[in-house]
mmCIF file of C-alpha atoms in Angstrom:
data_model
loop_
_atom_site.group_PDB
_atom_site.id
_atom_site.type_symbol
_atom_site.label_atom_id
_atom_site.label_comp_id
_atom_site.label_asym_id
_atom_site.label_seq_id
_atom_site.Cartn_x
_atom_site.Cartn_y
_atom_site.Cartn_z
ATOM 1 C CA UNK M 1 26.291 -15.597 -4.822
ATOM 2 C CA UNK M 2 24.076 -12.604 -5.516
ATOM 3 C CA UNK M 3 23.056 -11.752 -9.050
ATOM 4 C CA UNK M 4 22.540 -8.146 -10.093
ATOM 5 C CA UNK M 5 21.599 -6.359 -13.304
ATOM 6 C CA UNK M 6 19.821 -9.396 -14.735
ATOM 7 C CA UNK M 7 16.834 -8.410 -16.875
ATOM 8 C CA UNK M 8 14.897 -11.478 -15.695
ATOM 9 C CA UNK M 9 15.444 -10.895 -11.985
ATOM 10 C CA UNK M 10 15.532 -8.182 -9.398
ATOM 11 C CA UNK M 11 18.747 -7.179 -7.718
ATOM 12 C CA UNK M 12 17.665 -9.146 -4.655
ATOM 13 C CA UNK M 13 18.198 -12.584 -6.162
ATOM 14 C CA UNK M 14 20.348 -15.167 -4.394
ATOM 15 C CA UNK M 15 21.092 -18.489 -6.072
ATOM 16 C CA UNK M 16 22.803 -21.679 -4.985
ATOM 17 C CA UNK M 17 21.870 -23.952 -2.103
ATOM 18 C CA UNK M 18 24.533 -22.781 0.357
ATOM 19 C CA UNK M 19 23.942 -19.002 -0.120
ATOM 20 C CA UNK M 20 20.180 -19.501 0.255
ATOM 21 C CA UNK M 21 20.598 -21.572 3.414
ATOM 22 C CA UNK M 22 23.007 -18.997 4.856
ATOM 23 C CA UNK M 23 20.500 -16.217 4.157
ATOM 24 C CA UNK M 24 17.846 -18.193 6.026
ATOM 25 C CA UNK M 25 20.127 -18.879 8.974
ATOM 26 C CA UNK M 26 21.117 -15.202 9.091
ATOM 27 C CA UNK M 27 17.476 -14.204 9.446
ATOM 28 C CA UNK M 28 17.289 -12.319 6.164
ATOM 29 C CA UNK M 29 13.807 -11.223 5.106
ATOM 30 C CA UNK M 30 13.055 -13.507 2.159
ATOM 31 C CA UNK M 31 10.191 -12.981 -0.248
ATOM 32 C CA UNK M 32 10.171 -16.415 -1.877
ATOM 33 C CA UNK M 33 12.279 -19.488 -2.600
ATOM 34 C CA UNK M 34 12.133 -21.802 -5.583
ATOM 35 C CA UNK M 35 13.656 -25.278 -5.804
ATOM 36 C CA UNK M 36 13.499 -27.973 -8.449
ATOM 37 C CA UNK M 37 10.789 -30.580 -7.981
ATOM 38 C CA UNK M 38 11.968 -33.739 -6.204
ATOM 39 C CA UNK M 39 15.219 -32.032 -5.238
ATOM 40 C CA UNK M 40 16.016 -34.139 -2.178
ATOM 41 C CA UNK M 41 19.637 -33.392 -1.325
ATOM 42 C CA UNK M 42 20.187 -32.961 2.438
ATOM 43 C CA UNK M 43 20.973 -29.261 2.108
ATOM 44 C CA UNK M 44 17.741 -28.683 0.153
ATOM 45 C CA UNK M 45 15.761 -30.505 2.829
ATOM 46 C CA UNK M 46 17.395 -28.224 5.396
ATOM 47 C CA UNK M 47 16.412 -25.168 3.351
ATOM 48 C CA UNK M 48 12.804 -26.385 3.317
ATOM 49 C CA UNK M 49 12.847 -27.001 7.073
ATOM 50 C CA UNK M 50 14.342 -23.594 7.853
ATOM 51 C CA UNK M 51 11.912 -21.867 5.492
ATOM 52 C CA UNK M 52 8.922 -23.666 7.018
ATOM 53 C CA UNK M 53 10.042 -22.663 10.505
ATOM 54 C CA UNK M 54 10.047 -19.018 9.405
ATOM 55 C CA UNK M 55 6.830 -19.211 7.425
ATOM 56 C CA UNK M 56 8.537 -18.648 4.071
ATOM 57 C CA UNK M 57 6.886 -20.212 1.037
ATOM 58 C CA UNK M 58 9.020 -22.654 -0.958
ATOM 59 C CA UNK M 59 7.759 -23.297 -4.489
ATOM 60 C CA UNK M 60 8.793 -26.486 -6.253
ATOM 61 C CA UNK M 61 9.173 -25.906 -9.996
ATOM 62 C CA UNK M 62 10.323 -27.841 -13.079
ATOM 63 C CA UNK M 63 14.049 -27.713 -13.849
ATOM 64 C CA UNK M 64 13.454 -25.567 -16.952
ATOM 65 C CA UNK M 65 12.228 -22.726 -14.741
ATOM 66 C CA UNK M 66 15.888 -22.109 -13.891
ATOM 67 C CA UNK M 67 16.726 -21.216 -17.502
ATOM 68 C CA UNK M 68 16.986 -17.545 -16.487
ATOM 69 C CA UNK M 69 20.115 -18.558 -14.548
ATOM 70 C CA UNK M 70 21.725 -20.318 -17.492
ATOM 71 C CA UNK M 71 25.497 -20.738 -17.036
ATOM 72 C CA UNK M 72 25.171 -19.892 -13.326
ATOM 73 C CA UNK M 73 25.923 -22.388 -10.559
ATOM 74 C CA UNK M 74 22.386 -22.195 -9.185
ATOM 75 C CA UNK M 75 22.105 -25.861 -8.112
ATOM 76 C CA UNK M 76 18.354 -25.578 -8.780
ATOM 77 C CA UNK M 77 17.835 -23.336 -5.763
ATOM 78 C CA UNK M 78 17.065 -19.599 -5.812
ATOM 79 C CA UNK M 79 15.609 -17.042 -3.434
ATOM 80 C CA UNK M 80 14.574 -13.420 -3.570
ATOM 81 C CA UNK M 81 15.204 -11.119 -0.641
ATOM 82 C CA UNK M 82 12.225 -8.979 0.350
ATOM 83 C CA UNK M 83 12.459 -5.210 0.251
ATOM 84 C CA UNK M 84 10.834 -4.969 3.688
ATOM 85 C CA UNK M 85 10.654 -6.749 7.020
ATOM 86 C CA UNK M 86 7.280 -8.446 7.331
ATOM 87 C CA UNK M 87 5.090 -8.460 10.407
ATOM 88 C CA UNK M 88 1.811 -10.230 11.209
ATOM 89 C CA UNK M 89 -1.690 -9.043 12.028
ATOM 90 C CA UNK M 90 -1.789 -10.735 15.423
ATOM 91 C CA UNK M 91 1.309 -8.778 16.441
ATOM 92 C CA UNK M 92 0.547 -5.417 14.821
ATOM 93 C CA UNK M 93 -3.133 -5.051 15.739
ATOM 94 C CA UNK M 94 -2.759 -5.516 19.538
ATOM 95 C CA UNK M 95 0.180 -3.112 19.456
ATOM 96 C CA UNK M 96 -1.858 -0.416 17.669
ATOM 97 C CA UNK M 97 -4.900 -0.931 19.887
ATOM 98 C CA UNK M 98 -2.739 -0.641 23.014
ATOM 99 C CA UNK M 99 -1.587 2.757 21.709
ATOM 100 C CA UNK M 100 -5.181 3.928 21.365
ATOM 101 C CA UNK M 101 -5.160 3.625 17.560
ATOM 102 C CA UNK M 102 -8.193 2.192 15.757
ATOM 103 C CA UNK M 103 -6.502 0.541 12.797
ATOM 104 C CA UNK M 104 -7.456 0.544 9.137
ATOM 105 C CA UNK M 105 -6.129 -2.421 7.162
ATOM 106 C CA UNK M 106 -6.186 -3.313 3.464
ATOM 107 C CA UNK M 107 -6.229 -7.067 2.748
ATOM 108 C CA UNK M 108 -5.342 -8.326 -0.730
ATOM 109 C CA UNK M 109 -6.596 -11.708 -1.896
ATOM 110 C CA UNK M 110 -4.289 -13.080 -4.620
ATOM 111 C CA UNK M 111 -3.269 -9.733 -6.100
ATOM 112 C CA UNK M 112 -0.206 -10.893 -8.014
ATOM 113 C CA UNK M 113 0.687 -7.929 -10.220
ATOM 114 C CA UNK M 114 3.679 -6.186 -8.686
ATOM 115 C CA UNK M 115 2.757 -2.731 -9.994
ATOM 116 C CA UNK M 116 -0.816 -2.992 -8.754
ATOM 117 C CA UNK M 117 0.472 -4.123 -5.375
ATOM 118 C CA UNK M 118 2.930 -1.244 -5.154
ATOM 119 C CA UNK M 119 0.269 1.245 -6.203
ATOM 120 C CA UNK M 120 -2.139 -0.077 -3.568
ATOM 121 C CA UNK M 121 0.522 0.278 -0.855
ATOM 122 C CA UNK M 122 1.168 3.846 -2.004
ATOM 123 C CA UNK M 123 -2.536 4.716 -1.883
ATOM 124 C CA UNK M 124 -3.073 3.012 1.466
ATOM 125 C CA UNK M 125 -0.177 4.888 3.037
ATOM 126 C CA UNK M 126 -1.297 8.223 1.573
ATOM 127 C CA UNK M 127 -4.859 7.805 2.857
ATOM 128 C CA UNK M 128 -3.804 6.821 6.363
ATOM 129 C CA UNK M 129 -4.190 3.045 6.463
ATOM 130 C CA UNK M 130 -2.032 1.285 9.035
ATOM 131 C CA UNK M 131 -1.001 -1.849 7.115
ATOM 132 C CA UNK M 132 -1.483 -3.913 3.980
ATOM 133 C CA UNK M 133 -2.089 -7.632 4.491
ATOM 134 C CA UNK M 134 -1.109 -10.270 1.917
ATOM 135 C CA UNK M 135 -1.028 -14.081 1.865
ATOM 136 C CA UNK M 136 2.319 -15.857 1.868
ATOM 137 C CA UNK M 137 1.245 -17.912 -1.141
ATOM 138 C CA UNK M 138 -0.241 -16.421 -4.279
ATOM 139 C CA UNK M 139 0.686 -12.779 -3.830
ATOM 140 C CA UNK M 140 2.850 -10.261 -5.648
ATOM 141 C CA UNK M 141 6.548 -10.300 -4.865
ATOM 142 C CA UNK M 142 7.674 -7.593 -2.470
ATOM 143 C CA UNK M 143 10.657 -6.612 -4.573
ATOM 144 C CA UNK M 144 12.357 -3.547 -5.998
ATOM 145 C CA UNK M 145 9.679 -3.163 -8.702
ATOM 146 C CA UNK M 146 7.002 -3.082 -6.000
ATOM 147 C CA UNK M 147 9.046 -0.548 -4.043
ATOM 148 C CA UNK M 148 9.310 1.652 -7.130
ATOM 149 C CA UNK M 149 5.578 1.380 -7.862
ATOM 150 C CA UNK M 150 4.821 2.318 -4.247
ATOM 151 C CA UNK M 151 6.972 5.473 -4.520
ATOM 152 C CA UNK M 152 8.771 4.326 -1.373
ATOM 153 C CA UNK M 153 5.609 3.721 0.665
ATOM 154 C CA UNK M 154 6.651 0.099 1.159
ATOM 155 C CA UNK M 155 9.422 1.366 3.385
ATOM 156 C CA UNK M 156 6.934 3.251 5.571
ATOM 157 C CA UNK M 157 3.797 1.109 5.761
ATOM 158 C CA UNK M 158 3.809 -2.246 7.600
ATOM 159 C CA UNK M 159 3.217 -5.282 5.407
ATOM 160 C CA UNK M 160 1.641 -8.267 7.144
ATOM 161 C CA UNK M 161 2.231 -11.578 5.399
ATOM 162 C CA UNK M 162 -0.138 -14.287 6.618
ATOM 163 C CA UNK M 163 -0.339 -18.055 6.205
ATOM 164 C CA UNK M 164 -4.123 -18.103 5.917
ATOM 165 C CA UNK M 165 -6.381 -15.125 5.222
ATOM 166 C CA UNK M 166 -9.373 -17.029 6.620
ATOM 167 C CA UNK M 167 -7.692 -17.146 10.019
ATOM 168 C CA UNK M 168 -6.756 -13.479 9.647
ATOM 169 C CA UNK M 169 -10.363 -12.459 9.000
ATOM 170 C CA UNK M 170 -11.598 -14.551 11.931
ATOM 171 C CA UNK M 171 -9.044 -12.885 14.193
ATOM 172 C CA UNK M 172 -10.090 -9.421 13.025
ATOM 173 C CA UNK M 173 -13.788 -10.190 13.495
ATOM 174 C CA UNK M 174 -13.064 -11.400 17.025
ATOM 175 C CA UNK M 175 -11.008 -8.252 17.658
ATOM 176 C CA UNK M 176 -13.941 -5.942 16.927
ATOM 177 C CA UNK M 177 -13.118 -5.008 13.326
ATOM 178 C CA UNK M 178 -15.656 -4.408 10.608
ATOM 179 C CA UNK M 179 -14.466 -6.631 7.754
ATOM 180 C CA UNK M 180 -15.553 -5.268 4.388
ATOM 181 C CA UNK M 181 -15.473 -7.199 1.131
ATOM 182 C CA UNK M 182 -15.472 -4.913 -1.907
ATOM 183 C CA UNK M 183 -17.010 -7.016 -4.673
ATOM 184 C CA UNK M 184 -19.184 -6.521 -7.737
ATOM 185 C CA UNK M 185 -21.366 -9.349 -6.370
ATOM 186 C CA UNK M 186 -22.533 -7.188 -3.459
ATOM 187 C CA UNK M 187 -25.989 -5.609 -3.387
ATOM 188 C CA UNK M 188 -25.050 -2.639 -1.224
ATOM 189 C CA UNK M 189 -23.386 0.457 -2.660
ATOM 190 C CA UNK M 190 -20.117 1.602 -1.146
ATOM 191 C CA UNK M 191 -21.575 5.103 -0.909
ATOM 192 C CA UNK M 192 -24.539 3.950 1.171
ATOM 193 C CA UNK M 193 -22.341 2.217 3.740
ATOM 194 C CA UNK M 194 -21.227 3.607 7.075
ATOM 195 C CA UNK M 195 -18.435 1.683 8.734
ATOM 196 C CA UNK M 196 -16.976 2.353 12.152
ATOM 197 C CA UNK M 197 -13.312 2.106 12.998
ATOM 198 C CA UNK M 198 -11.442 -0.195 13.195
ATOM 199 C CA UNK M 199 -12.049 -1.828 9.822
ATOM 200 C CA UNK M 200 -10.345 -4.019 7.247
ATOM 201 C CA UNK M 201 -11.028 -3.647 3.524
ATOM 202 C CA UNK M 202 -10.713 -6.862 1.511
ATOM 203 C CA UNK M 203 -9.931 -6.612 -2.209
ATOM 204 C CA UNK M 204 -9.664 -9.469 -4.711
ATOM 205 C CA UNK M 205 -7.734 -9.947 -7.908
ATOM 206 C CA UNK M 206 -9.038 -8.732 -11.251
ATOM 207 C CA UNK M 207 -9.567 -12.193 -12.740
ATOM 208 C CA UNK M 208 -11.547 -13.938 -10.004
ATOM 209 C CA UNK M 209 -12.345 -11.308 -7.410
ATOM 210 C CA UNK M 210 -12.486 -12.321 -3.755
ATOM 211 C CA UNK M 211 -12.563 -16.027 -2.931
ATOM 212 C CA UNK M 212 -16.042 -17.121 -1.819
ATOM 213 C CA UNK M 213 -14.871 -18.499 1.534
ATOM 214 C CA UNK M 214 -13.254 -15.157 2.366
ATOM 215 C CA UNK M 215 -16.321 -13.168 1.321
ATOM 216 C CA UNK M 216 -18.468 -15.250 3.678
ATOM 217 C CA UNK M 217 -16.242 -14.320 6.614
ATOM 218 C CA UNK M 218 -16.701 -10.572 6.071
ATOM 219 C CA UNK M 219 -19.264 -8.641 8.051
ATOM 220 C CA UNK M 220 -20.157 -6.304 5.160
ATOM 221 C CA UNK M 221 -20.157 -6.587 1.363
ATOM 222 C CA UNK M 222 -20.099 -3.442 -0.785
ATOM 223 C CA UNK M 223 -19.762 -2.624 -4.461
ATOM 224 C CA UNK M 224 -18.544 0.403 -6.381
ATOM 225 C CA UNK M 225 -21.439 1.584 -8.587
ATOM 226 C CA UNK M 226 -20.488 1.526 -12.267
ATOM 227 C CA UNK M 227 -22.047 3.992 -14.719
ATOM 228 C CA UNK M 228 -19.951 3.511 -17.838
ATOM 229 C CA UNK M 229 -19.710 0.709 -20.366
ATOM 230 C CA UNK M 230 -16.377 -0.626 -19.081
ATOM 231 C CA UNK M 231 -16.950 -3.834 -17.162
ATOM 232 C CA UNK M 232 -14.540 -3.383 -14.274
ATOM 233 C CA UNK M 233 -11.926 -1.257 -12.569
ATOM 234 C CA UNK M 234 -8.237 -1.894 -12.105
ATOM 235 C CA UNK M 235 -7.810 -3.326 -8.598
ATOM 236 C CA UNK M 236 -5.443 -0.554 -7.537
ATOM 237 C CA UNK M 237 -7.919 2.107 -8.670
ATOM 238 C CA UNK M 238 -10.821 0.268 -7.025
ATOM 239 C CA UNK M 239 -8.898 0.055 -3.756
ATOM 240 C CA UNK M 240 -8.247 3.787 -3.815
ATOM 241 C CA UNK M 241 -11.914 4.584 -4.446
ATOM 242 C CA UNK M 242 -13.169 2.227 -1.736
ATOM 243 C CA UNK M 243 -10.635 3.244 0.894
ATOM 244 C CA UNK M 244 -11.180 6.942 0.249
ATOM 245 C CA UNK M 245 -14.964 6.593 0.535
ATOM 246 C CA UNK M 246 -14.804 4.532 3.744
ATOM 247 C CA UNK M 247 -12.336 6.918 5.368
ATOM 248 C CA UNK M 248 -14.080 10.124 4.259
ATOM 249 C CA UNK M 249 -16.064 10.557 7.525
ATOM 250 C CA UNK M 250 -12.795 10.414 9.468
ATOM 251 C CA UNK M 251 -10.785 12.826 7.329
ATOM 252 C CA UNK M 252 -10.085 16.249 8.777
#
């Protein structure tokens, strides 16, 4: 079963245990799966096993979370198809380097707002970045709203979805990247920083910023100088400012 035109869902929603399992077995690109807590039927266990094998996050939620599917035979299982095919950093980066490309990546730590995510993808693609990297858990859904906010850039820019951003940053450091944390806690101004290619720009969410353990793995910390009375910038705007400034020496 596939639900469309539901105000509480995107048009990529699949519900019911058998349809979700079939989507997994068919290799569909799935953004996320939700199941009821302590839902231990054999078919649900198989869904969890198949999802784990493909690195797809399964969230266990209370039964009332399925209220948006009232009067539907959802069987306390639902999944959302992704708008894109995901890749991974350890596949994409060697491929780009082998082609003589020095990649520019944007990494998002727990940016959960779909419109901000879509806007960041749009900006990254426009400015010449090679991929946006997100965690599998705790990130915005890659759905039709994100596609709309990205003005279609999601269809053109690779999205890497990673199990663990700490491992991703370690891999990039070992691969010769400058890893740059853009944070208000930094002492160094973005505009006084010269960074060589390849580099990865790490941005955090608006509530908590970048997680401390991720900041510590970055080779450089920079901040955007603030002159006005407003305390902070929208993360999508901040990403655009930081990426534009870092790429300025390489623009023709």
